[in-house]
């Protein structure tokens, strides 16, 4: 009998209150036990649609109250990589899932399936991912890791990148230690414009691509930075391998401090 996990989906979002709500409702409608799932969003404080997030989610509050927690962190526009880490520092789950506002959860019981799959790794070291409808087993787009993984490395995401490569960073470390685990029959569809599943809206254009579909400088900076940081991933893979070998190598747990349960947690800017 698998032990039920508490699960945190972490989603930076910008300019897309309707899509954030679509993600939330899809997660809610497909979770077998939504009371053990929390969904946390990071909203930039310069987002012109920030009030719409609160309005739309309040409309669906009776439904969303079925979650363990569903809320927003309103903070500075620090970029997606740092935003994921901010959310991770406030989440409560045993499992941390990278999520995006252009994604939907499609298959019922995905949370029960995680209970089954995580039991295969008693040391809690793994990088799992569901089928997102495009890359499938070739690449982990939305990694699922344990709290122990994050405490071992001292982070969920590195905070280094502007718009890309946080998923590949986690995927590569797990690949180096032989702990990749793909779950093919659970679809969490990535409705990305590059796959022909969405319009090229202003949110994609914010950092990644121009209106005429040319890559922006931030993409090239991330590409260059990823290539120049191989040694860091090698070091982090050694830390993960040490835990797999039974050696204790955990950072202090301040990364994983549970946050408040209000719908908006405004960060102190001082």
PDB file of C-alpha atoms in Angstrom:
ATOM      1  CA  UNK A   1       0.000   0.000   0.000  1.00  0.00           C
ATOM      2  CA  UNK A   2       1.596   3.283  -1.122  1.00  0.00           C
ATOM      3  CA  UNK A   3       1.804   6.201   1.286  1.00  0.00           C
ATOM      4  CA  UNK A   4      -0.158   9.301   0.153  1.00  0.00           C
ATOM      5  CA  UNK A   5       2.173  12.164  -0.678  1.00  0.00           C
ATOM      6  CA  UNK A   6       1.534  15.848  -0.104  1.00  0.00           C
ATOM      7  CA  UNK A   7       2.075  17.587  -3.424  1.00  0.00           C
ATOM      8  CA  UNK A   8       3.008  21.177  -4.338  1.00  0.00           C
ATOM      9  CA  UNK A   9       2.573  22.511  -7.868  1.00  0.00           C
ATOM     10  CA  UNK A  10       4.619  25.684  -8.338  1.00  0.00           C
ATOM     11  CA  UNK A  11       3.688  28.054 -11.156  1.00  0.00           C
ATOM     12  CA  UNK A  12       5.092  31.488 -11.992  1.00  0.00           C
ATOM     13  CA  UNK A  13       2.546  33.331 -14.147  1.00  0.00           C
ATOM     14  CA  UNK A  14       2.382  36.659 -15.928  1.00  0.00           C
ATOM     15  CA  UNK A  15      -0.488  38.275 -17.832  1.00  0.00           C
ATOM     16  CA  UNK A  16      -2.569  35.110 -17.924  1.00  0.00           C
ATOM     17  CA  UNK A  17      -5.237  34.956 -15.195  1.00  0.00           C
ATOM     18  CA  UNK A  18      -7.550  32.898 -17.391  1.00  0.00           C
ATOM     19  CA  UNK A  19      -4.873  30.334 -18.129  1.00  0.00           C
ATOM     20  CA  UNK A  20      -3.776  30.164 -14.496  1.00  0.00           C
ATOM     21  CA  UNK A  21      -7.381  29.405 -13.547  1.00  0.00           C
ATOM     22  CA  UNK A  22      -7.598  26.811 -16.328  1.00  0.00           C
ATOM     23  CA  UNK A  23      -4.543  25.064 -14.873  1.00  0.00           C
ATOM     24  CA  UNK A  24      -5.984  25.179 -11.352  1.00  0.00           C
ATOM     25  CA  UNK A  25      -9.341  23.722 -12.359  1.00  0.00           C
ATOM     26  CA  UNK A  26      -7.706  21.016 -14.472  1.00  0.00           C
ATOM     27  CA  UNK A  27      -5.510  19.984 -11.525  1.00  0.00           C
ATOM     28  CA  UNK A  28      -8.510  20.017  -9.205  1.00  0.00           C
ATOM     29  CA  UNK A  29     -10.735  17.992 -11.539  1.00  0.00           C
ATOM     30  CA  UNK A  30      -8.127  15.297 -12.128  1.00  0.00           C
ATOM     31  CA  UNK A  31      -6.726  14.891  -8.616  1.00  0.00           C
ATOM     32  CA  UNK A  32      -8.085  11.889  -6.768  1.00  0.00           C
ATOM     33  CA  UNK A  33      -7.326  13.564  -3.418  1.00  0.00           C
ATOM     34  CA  UNK A  34      -7.188  17.347  -3.960  1.00  0.00           C
ATOM     35  CA  UNK A  35      -7.028  17.900  -0.210  1.00  0.00           C
ATOM     36  CA  UNK A  36      -3.371  16.809  -0.268  1.00  0.00           C
ATOM     37  CA  UNK A  37      -2.469  19.062  -3.239  1.00  0.00           C
ATOM     38  CA  UNK A  38      -1.413  22.701  -3.054  1.00  0.00           C
ATOM     39  CA  UNK A  39      -1.100  25.012  -6.053  1.00  0.00           C
ATOM     40  CA  UNK A  40       0.990  28.160  -5.629  1.00  0.00           C
ATOM     41  CA  UNK A  41       1.385  30.953  -8.186  1.00  0.00           C
ATOM     42  CA  UNK A  42       3.966  33.732  -8.372  1.00  0.00           C
ATOM     43  CA  UNK A  43       2.597  36.988  -9.813  1.00  0.00           C
ATOM     44  CA  UNK A  44       4.878  39.941 -10.631  1.00  0.00           C
ATOM     45  CA  UNK A  45       3.929  43.150  -8.875  1.00  0.00           C
ATOM     46  CA  UNK A  46       4.230  45.042 -12.174  1.00  0.00           C
ATOM     47  CA  UNK A  47       1.782  42.685 -13.907  1.00  0.00           C
ATOM     48  CA  UNK A  48      -1.049  44.855 -15.188  1.00  0.00           C
ATOM     49  CA  UNK A  49      -3.466  41.944 -14.748  1.00  0.00           C
ATOM     50  CA  UNK A  50      -2.585  41.146 -11.139  1.00  0.00           C
ATOM     51  CA  UNK A  51      -6.030  42.174  -9.815  1.00  0.00           C
ATOM     52  CA  UNK A  52      -7.722  39.913 -12.361  1.00  0.00           C
ATOM     53  CA  UNK A  53      -6.008  36.876 -10.857  1.00  0.00           C
ATOM     54  CA  UNK A  54      -7.594  37.533  -7.497  1.00  0.00           C
ATOM     55  CA  UNK A  55     -11.000  38.310  -8.992  1.00  0.00           C
ATOM     56  CA  UNK A  56     -11.129  35.181 -11.148  1.00  0.00           C
ATOM     57  CA  UNK A  57      -9.943  32.842  -8.417  1.00  0.00           C
ATOM     58  CA  UNK A  58     -12.359  34.321  -5.876  1.00  0.00           C
ATOM     59  CA  UNK A  59     -15.209  33.498  -8.261  1.00  0.00           C
ATOM     60  CA  UNK A  60     -14.229  29.827  -8.021  1.00  0.00           C
ATOM     61  CA  UNK A  61     -13.283  29.864  -4.331  1.00  0.00           C
ATOM     62  CA  UNK A  62     -15.799  27.162  -3.205  1.00  0.00           C
ATOM     63  CA  UNK A  63     -14.237  24.735  -5.678  1.00  0.00           C
ATOM     64  CA  UNK A  64     -10.649  25.768  -5.033  1.00  0.00           C
ATOM     65  CA  UNK A  65     -11.125  25.372  -1.287  1.00  0.00           C
ATOM     66  CA  UNK A  66     -11.004  21.629  -1.924  1.00  0.00           C
ATOM     67  CA  UNK A  67      -7.248  22.016  -2.384  1.00  0.00           C
ATOM     68  CA  UNK A  68      -4.924  21.742   0.582  1.00  0.00           C
ATOM     69  CA  UNK A  69      -3.962  25.286  -0.374  1.00  0.00           C
ATOM     70  CA  UNK A  70      -4.320  27.479  -3.468  1.00  0.00           C
ATOM     71  CA  UNK A  71      -2.800  30.925  -3.417  1.00  0.00           C
ATOM     72  CA  UNK A  72      -0.607  33.610  -4.908  1.00  0.00           C
ATOM     73  CA  UNK A  73       2.710  35.127  -3.981  1.00  0.00           C
ATOM     74  CA  UNK A  74       2.893  38.729  -5.217  1.00  0.00           C
ATOM     75  CA  UNK A  75       6.464  39.914  -5.574  1.00  0.00           C
ATOM     76  CA  UNK A  76       9.026  41.747  -7.635  1.00  0.00           C
ATOM     77  CA  UNK A  77       9.550  40.769 -11.268  1.00  0.00           C
ATOM     78  CA  UNK A  78      12.587  38.616 -10.494  1.00  0.00           C
ATOM     79  CA  UNK A  79      12.285  36.195 -13.424  1.00  0.00           C
ATOM     80  CA  UNK A  80      10.853  32.720 -13.694  1.00  0.00           C
ATOM     81  CA  UNK A  81      13.855  30.870 -12.247  1.00  0.00           C
ATOM     82  CA  UNK A  82      13.952  32.872  -9.021  1.00  0.00           C
ATOM     83  CA  UNK A  83      10.137  32.842  -8.851  1.00  0.00           C
ATOM     84  CA  UNK A  84      10.042  29.031  -8.831  1.00  0.00           C
ATOM     85  CA  UNK A  85      12.512  29.044  -5.956  1.00  0.00           C
ATOM     86  CA  UNK A  86      10.493  31.628  -4.029  1.00  0.00           C
ATOM     87  CA  UNK A  87       7.435  29.401  -4.326  1.00  0.00           C
ATOM     88  CA  UNK A  88       9.457  26.350  -3.280  1.00  0.00           C
ATOM     89  CA  UNK A  89      10.589  28.160  -0.129  1.00  0.00           C
ATOM     90  CA  UNK A  90       6.954  28.561   0.916  1.00  0.00           C
ATOM     91  CA  UNK A  91       5.449  25.268  -0.164  1.00  0.00           C
ATOM     92  CA  UNK A  92       4.438  22.439   2.171  1.00  0.00           C
ATOM     93  CA  UNK A  93       4.504  19.369  -0.065  1.00  0.00           C
ATOM     94  CA  UNK A  94       6.697  16.289   0.036  1.00  0.00           C
ATOM     95  CA  UNK A  95       6.741  16.407  -3.769  1.00  0.00           C
ATOM     96  CA  UNK A  96       7.504  19.588  -5.708  1.00  0.00           C
ATOM     97  CA  UNK A  97       6.231  19.874  -9.283  1.00  0.00           C
ATOM     98  CA  UNK A  98       7.298  22.499 -11.806  1.00  0.00           C
ATOM     99  CA  UNK A  99       4.151  23.866 -13.442  1.00  0.00           C
ATOM    100  CA  UNK A 100       3.276  26.466 -16.081  1.00  0.00           C
ATOM    101  CA  UNK A 101       0.215  28.519 -16.886  1.00  0.00           C
ATOM    102  CA  UNK A 102       0.126  27.148 -20.445  1.00  0.00           C
ATOM    103  CA  UNK A 103      -0.403  23.615 -19.140  1.00  0.00           C
ATOM    104  CA  UNK A 104      -3.388  21.446 -18.233  1.00  0.00           C
ATOM    105  CA  UNK A 105      -3.724  18.217 -16.269  1.00  0.00           C
ATOM    106  CA  UNK A 106      -5.776  15.800 -18.347  1.00  0.00           C
ATOM    107  CA  UNK A 107      -5.861  12.344 -16.730  1.00  0.00           C
ATOM    108  CA  UNK A 108      -7.669  11.537 -13.509  1.00  0.00           C
ATOM    109  CA  UNK A 109      -5.705  10.046 -10.613  1.00  0.00           C
ATOM    110  CA  UNK A 110      -2.293  11.516 -11.460  1.00  0.00           C
ATOM    111  CA  UNK A 111      -1.694  12.071  -7.731  1.00  0.00           C
ATOM    112  CA  UNK A 112      -2.406   8.427  -6.875  1.00  0.00           C
ATOM    113  CA  UNK A 113      -0.027   7.433  -9.639  1.00  0.00           C
ATOM    114  CA  UNK A 114       2.733   9.493  -8.025  1.00  0.00           C
ATOM    115  CA  UNK A 115       2.180   7.583  -4.783  1.00  0.00           C
ATOM    116  CA  UNK A 116       2.851   4.347  -6.663  1.00  0.00           C
ATOM    117  CA  UNK A 117       5.850   5.592  -8.651  1.00  0.00           C
ATOM    118  CA  UNK A 118       7.643   7.304  -5.772  1.00  0.00           C
ATOM    119  CA  UNK A 119       7.519   4.071  -3.750  1.00  0.00           C
ATOM    120  CA  UNK A 120      10.069   2.700  -6.225  1.00  0.00           C
ATOM    121  CA  UNK A 121      12.671   5.082  -4.770  1.00  0.00           C
ATOM    122  CA  UNK A 122      12.905   4.655  -0.976  1.00  0.00           C
ATOM    123  CA  UNK A 123      15.783   7.160  -0.814  1.00  0.00           C
ATOM    124  CA  UNK A 124      13.473   9.827  -2.325  1.00  0.00           C
ATOM    125  CA  UNK A 125      15.942  10.692  -5.083  1.00  0.00           C
ATOM    126  CA  UNK A 126      14.377  10.946  -8.542  1.00  0.00           C
ATOM    127  CA  UNK A 127      13.312  13.247 -11.337  1.00  0.00           C
ATOM    128  CA  UNK A 128       9.893  12.171 -12.613  1.00  0.00           C
ATOM    129  CA  UNK A 129       7.758  13.680 -15.309  1.00  0.00           C
ATOM    130  CA  UNK A 130       4.459  13.103 -17.062  1.00  0.00           C
ATOM    131  CA  UNK A 131       3.750  13.088 -20.780  1.00  0.00           C
ATOM    132  CA  UNK A 132       3.328  16.730 -21.837  1.00  0.00           C
ATOM    133  CA  UNK A 133       2.217  15.878 -25.355  1.00  0.00           C
ATOM    134  CA  UNK A 134       5.351  16.861 -27.238  1.00  0.00           C
ATOM    135  CA  UNK A 135       8.781  15.814 -25.936  1.00  0.00           C
ATOM    136  CA  UNK A 136       7.457  12.816 -23.990  1.00  0.00           C
ATOM    137  CA  UNK A 137      10.330  10.581 -22.799  1.00  0.00           C
ATOM    138  CA  UNK A 138      12.970  12.587 -24.698  1.00  0.00           C
ATOM    139  CA  UNK A 139      13.042  15.513 -22.299  1.00  0.00           C
ATOM    140  CA  UNK A 140      11.622  16.367 -18.895  1.00  0.00           C
ATOM    141  CA  UNK A 141       9.703  19.633 -19.319  1.00  0.00           C
ATOM    142  CA  UNK A 142       7.952  19.715 -15.934  1.00  0.00           C
ATOM    143  CA  UNK A 143      10.143  17.882 -13.398  1.00  0.00           C
ATOM    144  CA  UNK A 144       8.801  16.322 -10.217  1.00  0.00           C
ATOM    145  CA  UNK A 145      11.292  16.041  -7.353  1.00  0.00           C
ATOM    146  CA  UNK A 146      11.188  15.371  -3.638  1.00  0.00           C
ATOM    147  CA  UNK A 147      11.724  17.780  -0.789  1.00  0.00           C
ATOM    148  CA  UNK A 148      14.818  15.735   0.052  1.00  0.00           C
ATOM    149  CA  UNK A 149      16.179  16.434  -3.453  1.00  0.00           C
ATOM    150  CA  UNK A 150      15.788  20.180  -2.841  1.00  0.00           C
ATOM    151  CA  UNK A 151      17.324  20.017   0.613  1.00  0.00           C
ATOM    152  CA  UNK A 152      20.270  18.092  -0.796  1.00  0.00           C
ATOM    153  CA  UNK A 153      21.010  20.770  -3.402  1.00  0.00           C
ATOM    154  CA  UNK A 154      19.827  23.791  -1.424  1.00  0.00           C
ATOM    155  CA  UNK A 155      17.417  24.892  -4.139  1.00  0.00           C
ATOM    156  CA  UNK A 156      14.503  23.846  -6.340  1.00  0.00           C
ATOM    157  CA  UNK A 157      15.634  25.957  -9.290  1.00  0.00           C
ATOM    158  CA  UNK A 158      18.972  27.705  -9.575  1.00  0.00           C
ATOM    159  CA  UNK A 159      17.791  31.300 -10.000  1.00  0.00           C
ATOM    160  CA  UNK A 160      20.361  31.698 -12.792  1.00  0.00           C
ATOM    161  CA  UNK A 161      18.173  31.782 -15.888  1.00  0.00           C
ATOM    162  CA  UNK A 162      15.829  34.361 -17.357  1.00  0.00           C
ATOM    163  CA  UNK A 163      13.378  32.131 -19.234  1.00  0.00           C
ATOM    164  CA  UNK A 164      14.775  28.672 -20.084  1.00  0.00           C
ATOM    165  CA  UNK A 165      16.759  25.652 -18.850  1.00  0.00           C
ATOM    166  CA  UNK A 166      15.558  25.214 -15.267  1.00  0.00           C
ATOM    167  CA  UNK A 167      13.824  21.996 -16.281  1.00  0.00           C
ATOM    168  CA  UNK A 168      16.866  20.762 -18.194  1.00  0.00           C
ATOM    169  CA  UNK A 169      19.137  21.528 -15.221  1.00  0.00           C
ATOM    170  CA  UNK A 170      17.153  19.174 -12.983  1.00  0.00           C
ATOM    171  CA  UNK A 171      16.786  16.588 -15.770  1.00  0.00           C
ATOM    172  CA  UNK A 172      20.539  16.554 -16.457  1.00  0.00           C
ATOM    173  CA  UNK A 173      21.485  16.056 -12.804  1.00  0.00           C
ATOM    174  CA  UNK A 174      19.070  13.137 -12.504  1.00  0.00           C
ATOM    175  CA  UNK A 175      20.377  11.683 -15.762  1.00  0.00           C
ATOM    176  CA  UNK A 176      23.935  11.787 -14.437  1.00  0.00           C
ATOM    177  CA  UNK A 177      22.934   9.656 -11.419  1.00  0.00           C
ATOM    178  CA  UNK A 178      20.557   7.349 -13.298  1.00  0.00           C
ATOM    179  CA  UNK A 179      17.332   8.557 -11.659  1.00  0.00           C
ATOM    180  CA  UNK A 180      15.134   9.645 -14.572  1.00  0.00           C
ATOM    181  CA  UNK A 181      11.596   8.274 -14.384  1.00  0.00           C
ATOM    182  CA  UNK A 182       9.094   9.014 -17.156  1.00  0.00           C
ATOM    183  CA  UNK A 183       5.367   8.315 -16.654  1.00  0.00           C
ATOM    184  CA  UNK A 184       3.952   8.008 -20.193  1.00  0.00           C
ATOM    185  CA  UNK A 185       0.257   7.383 -19.602  1.00  0.00           C
ATOM    186  CA  UNK A 186      -0.530  10.532 -17.592  1.00  0.00           C
ATOM    187  CA  UNK A 187      -1.021  13.549 -19.870  1.00  0.00           C
ATOM    188  CA  UNK A 188      -0.291  17.052 -18.559  1.00  0.00           C
ATOM    189  CA  UNK A 189      -0.500  18.868 -21.844  1.00  0.00           C
ATOM    190  CA  UNK A 190       1.814  21.761 -22.631  1.00  0.00           C
ATOM    191  CA  UNK A 191      -0.240  24.172 -24.737  1.00  0.00           C
ATOM    192  CA  UNK A 192       2.759  26.095 -26.037  1.00  0.00           C
ATOM    193  CA  UNK A 193       2.677  28.413 -29.026  1.00  0.00           C
ATOM    194  CA  UNK A 194       5.731  26.662 -30.477  1.00  0.00           C
ATOM    195  CA  UNK A 195       3.725  23.443 -30.693  1.00  0.00           C
ATOM    196  CA  UNK A 196       0.870  25.202 -32.484  1.00  0.00           C
ATOM    197  CA  UNK A 197      -1.373  24.951 -29.404  1.00  0.00           C
ATOM    198  CA  UNK A 198      -1.597  28.639 -28.430  1.00  0.00           C
ATOM    199  CA  UNK A 199      -1.276  32.149 -29.775  1.00  0.00           C
ATOM    200  CA  UNK A 200       2.032  33.980 -29.557  1.00  0.00           C
ATOM    201  CA  UNK A 201       0.818  36.293 -26.807  1.00  0.00           C
ATOM    202  CA  UNK A 202       2.583  39.112 -24.931  1.00  0.00           C
ATOM    203  CA  UNK A 203       3.629  36.762 -22.135  1.00  0.00           C
ATOM    204  CA  UNK A 204       5.719  34.647 -24.519  1.00  0.00           C
ATOM    205  CA  UNK A 205       7.023  37.874 -26.033  1.00  0.00           C
ATOM    206  CA  UNK A 206       8.048  39.254 -22.633  1.00  0.00           C
ATOM    207  CA  UNK A 207      11.374  37.397 -22.614  1.00  0.00           C
ATOM    208  CA  UNK A 208      11.454  34.619 -25.177  1.00  0.00           C
ATOM    209  CA  UNK A 209      10.395  35.648 -28.668  1.00  0.00           C
ATOM    210  CA  UNK A 210       9.419  38.748 -30.634  1.00  0.00           C
ATOM    211  CA  UNK A 211       6.151  39.244 -32.499  1.00  0.00           C
ATOM    212  CA  UNK A 212       7.898  38.178 -35.720  1.00  0.00           C
ATOM    213  CA  UNK A 213       8.981  34.921 -34.017  1.00  0.00           C
ATOM    214  CA  UNK A 214      12.647  35.781 -33.538  1.00  0.00           C
ATOM    215  CA  UNK A 215      14.375  34.687 -30.337  1.00  0.00           C
ATOM    216  CA  UNK A 216      15.093  37.469 -27.875  1.00  0.00           C
ATOM    217  CA  UNK A 217      18.520  38.156 -26.288  1.00  0.00           C
ATOM    218  CA  UNK A 218      17.468  36.518 -22.989  1.00  0.00           C
ATOM    219  CA  UNK A 219      17.189  33.163 -24.762  1.00  0.00           C
ATOM    220  CA  UNK A 220      20.727  33.392 -26.106  1.00  0.00           C
ATOM    221  CA  UNK A 221      22.039  34.487 -22.717  1.00  0.00           C
ATOM    222  CA  UNK A 222      20.417  31.456 -21.116  1.00  0.00           C
ATOM    223  CA  UNK A 223      21.836  29.153 -23.786  1.00  0.00           C
ATOM    224  CA  UNK A 224      25.342  30.495 -23.192  1.00  0.00           C
ATOM    225  CA  UNK A 225      24.990  30.313 -19.419  1.00  0.00           C
ATOM    226  CA  UNK A 226      23.768  26.720 -19.510  1.00  0.00           C
ATOM    227  CA  UNK A 227      26.779  25.700 -21.580  1.00  0.00           C
ATOM    228  CA  UNK A 228      29.155  27.460 -19.172  1.00  0.00           C
ATOM    229  CA  UNK A 229      27.762  25.854 -16.012  1.00  0.00           C
ATOM    230  CA  UNK A 230      28.387  22.167 -16.700  1.00  0.00           C
ATOM    231  CA  UNK A 231      30.776  21.960 -13.741  1.00  0.00           C
ATOM    232  CA  UNK A 232      28.057  23.099 -11.344  1.00  0.00           C
ATOM    233  CA  UNK A 233      25.709  20.347 -12.504  1.00  0.00           C
ATOM    234  CA  UNK A 234      28.507  17.825 -12.139  1.00  0.00           C
ATOM    235  CA  UNK A 235      29.074  18.987  -8.552  1.00  0.00           C
ATOM    236  CA  UNK A 236      25.377  18.826  -7.738  1.00  0.00           C
ATOM    237  CA  UNK A 237      25.127  15.357  -9.244  1.00  0.00           C
ATOM    238  CA  UNK A 238      27.879  14.241  -6.865  1.00  0.00           C
ATOM    239  CA  UNK A 239      25.872  15.613  -3.937  1.00  0.00           C
ATOM    240  CA  UNK A 240      22.812  13.693  -5.085  1.00  0.00           C
ATOM    241  CA  UNK A 241      24.903  10.540  -5.570  1.00  0.00           C
ATOM    242  CA  UNK A 242      26.249  10.863  -2.023  1.00  0.00           C
ATOM    243  CA  UNK A 243      22.704  10.767  -0.640  1.00  0.00           C
ATOM    244  CA  UNK A 244      21.925   7.744  -2.794  1.00  0.00           C
ATOM    245  CA  UNK A 245      24.930   6.035  -1.206  1.00  0.00           C
ATOM    246  CA  UNK A 246      23.562   6.692   2.267  1.00  0.00           C
ATOM    247  CA  UNK A 247      25.697   9.695   3.110  1.00  0.00           C
ATOM    248  CA  UNK A 248      23.926  12.644   4.714  1.00  0.00           C
ATOM    249  CA  UNK A 249      24.442  15.771   2.648  1.00  0.00           C
ATOM    250  CA  UNK A 250      21.513  18.097   3.328  1.00  0.00           C
ATOM    251  CA  UNK A 251      21.538  21.862   3.407  1.00  0.00           C
ATOM    252  CA  UNK A 252      19.813  23.611   6.311  1.00  0.00           C
ATOM    253  CA  UNK A 253      16.068  23.408   5.871  1.00  0.00           C
ATOM    254  CA  UNK A 254      15.407  27.153   5.619  1.00  0.00           C
ATOM    255  CA  UNK A 255      14.768  26.681   1.887  1.00  0.00           C
ATOM    256  CA  UNK A 256      11.700  24.664   2.740  1.00  0.00           C
ATOM    257  CA  UNK A 257       9.853  26.915   5.188  1.00  0.00           C
ATOM    258  CA  UNK A 258       6.060  26.592   4.937  1.00  0.00           C
ATOM    259  CA  UNK A 259       4.362  29.855   3.986  1.00  0.00           C
ATOM    260  CA  UNK A 260       1.151  31.506   4.994  1.00  0.00           C
ATOM    261  CA  UNK A 261      -2.165  30.237   3.685  1.00  0.00           C
ATOM    262  CA  UNK A 262      -3.611  33.602   2.614  1.00  0.00           C
ATOM    263  CA  UNK A 263      -4.535  34.019  -1.040  1.00  0.00           C
ATOM    264  CA  UNK A 264      -1.902  36.726  -1.435  1.00  0.00           C
ATOM    265  CA  UNK A 265       1.417  36.599   0.399  1.00  0.00           C
ATOM    266  CA  UNK A 266       3.048  39.997  -0.265  1.00  0.00           C
ATOM    267  CA  UNK A 267       6.821  39.804   0.011  1.00  0.00           C
ATOM    268  CA  UNK A 268       8.678  42.285   2.176  1.00  0.00           C
ATOM    269  CA  UNK A 269      10.665  44.491  -0.190  1.00  0.00           C
ATOM    270  CA  UNK A 270      12.862  46.106   2.460  1.00  0.00           C
TER     271      UNK A 270
END
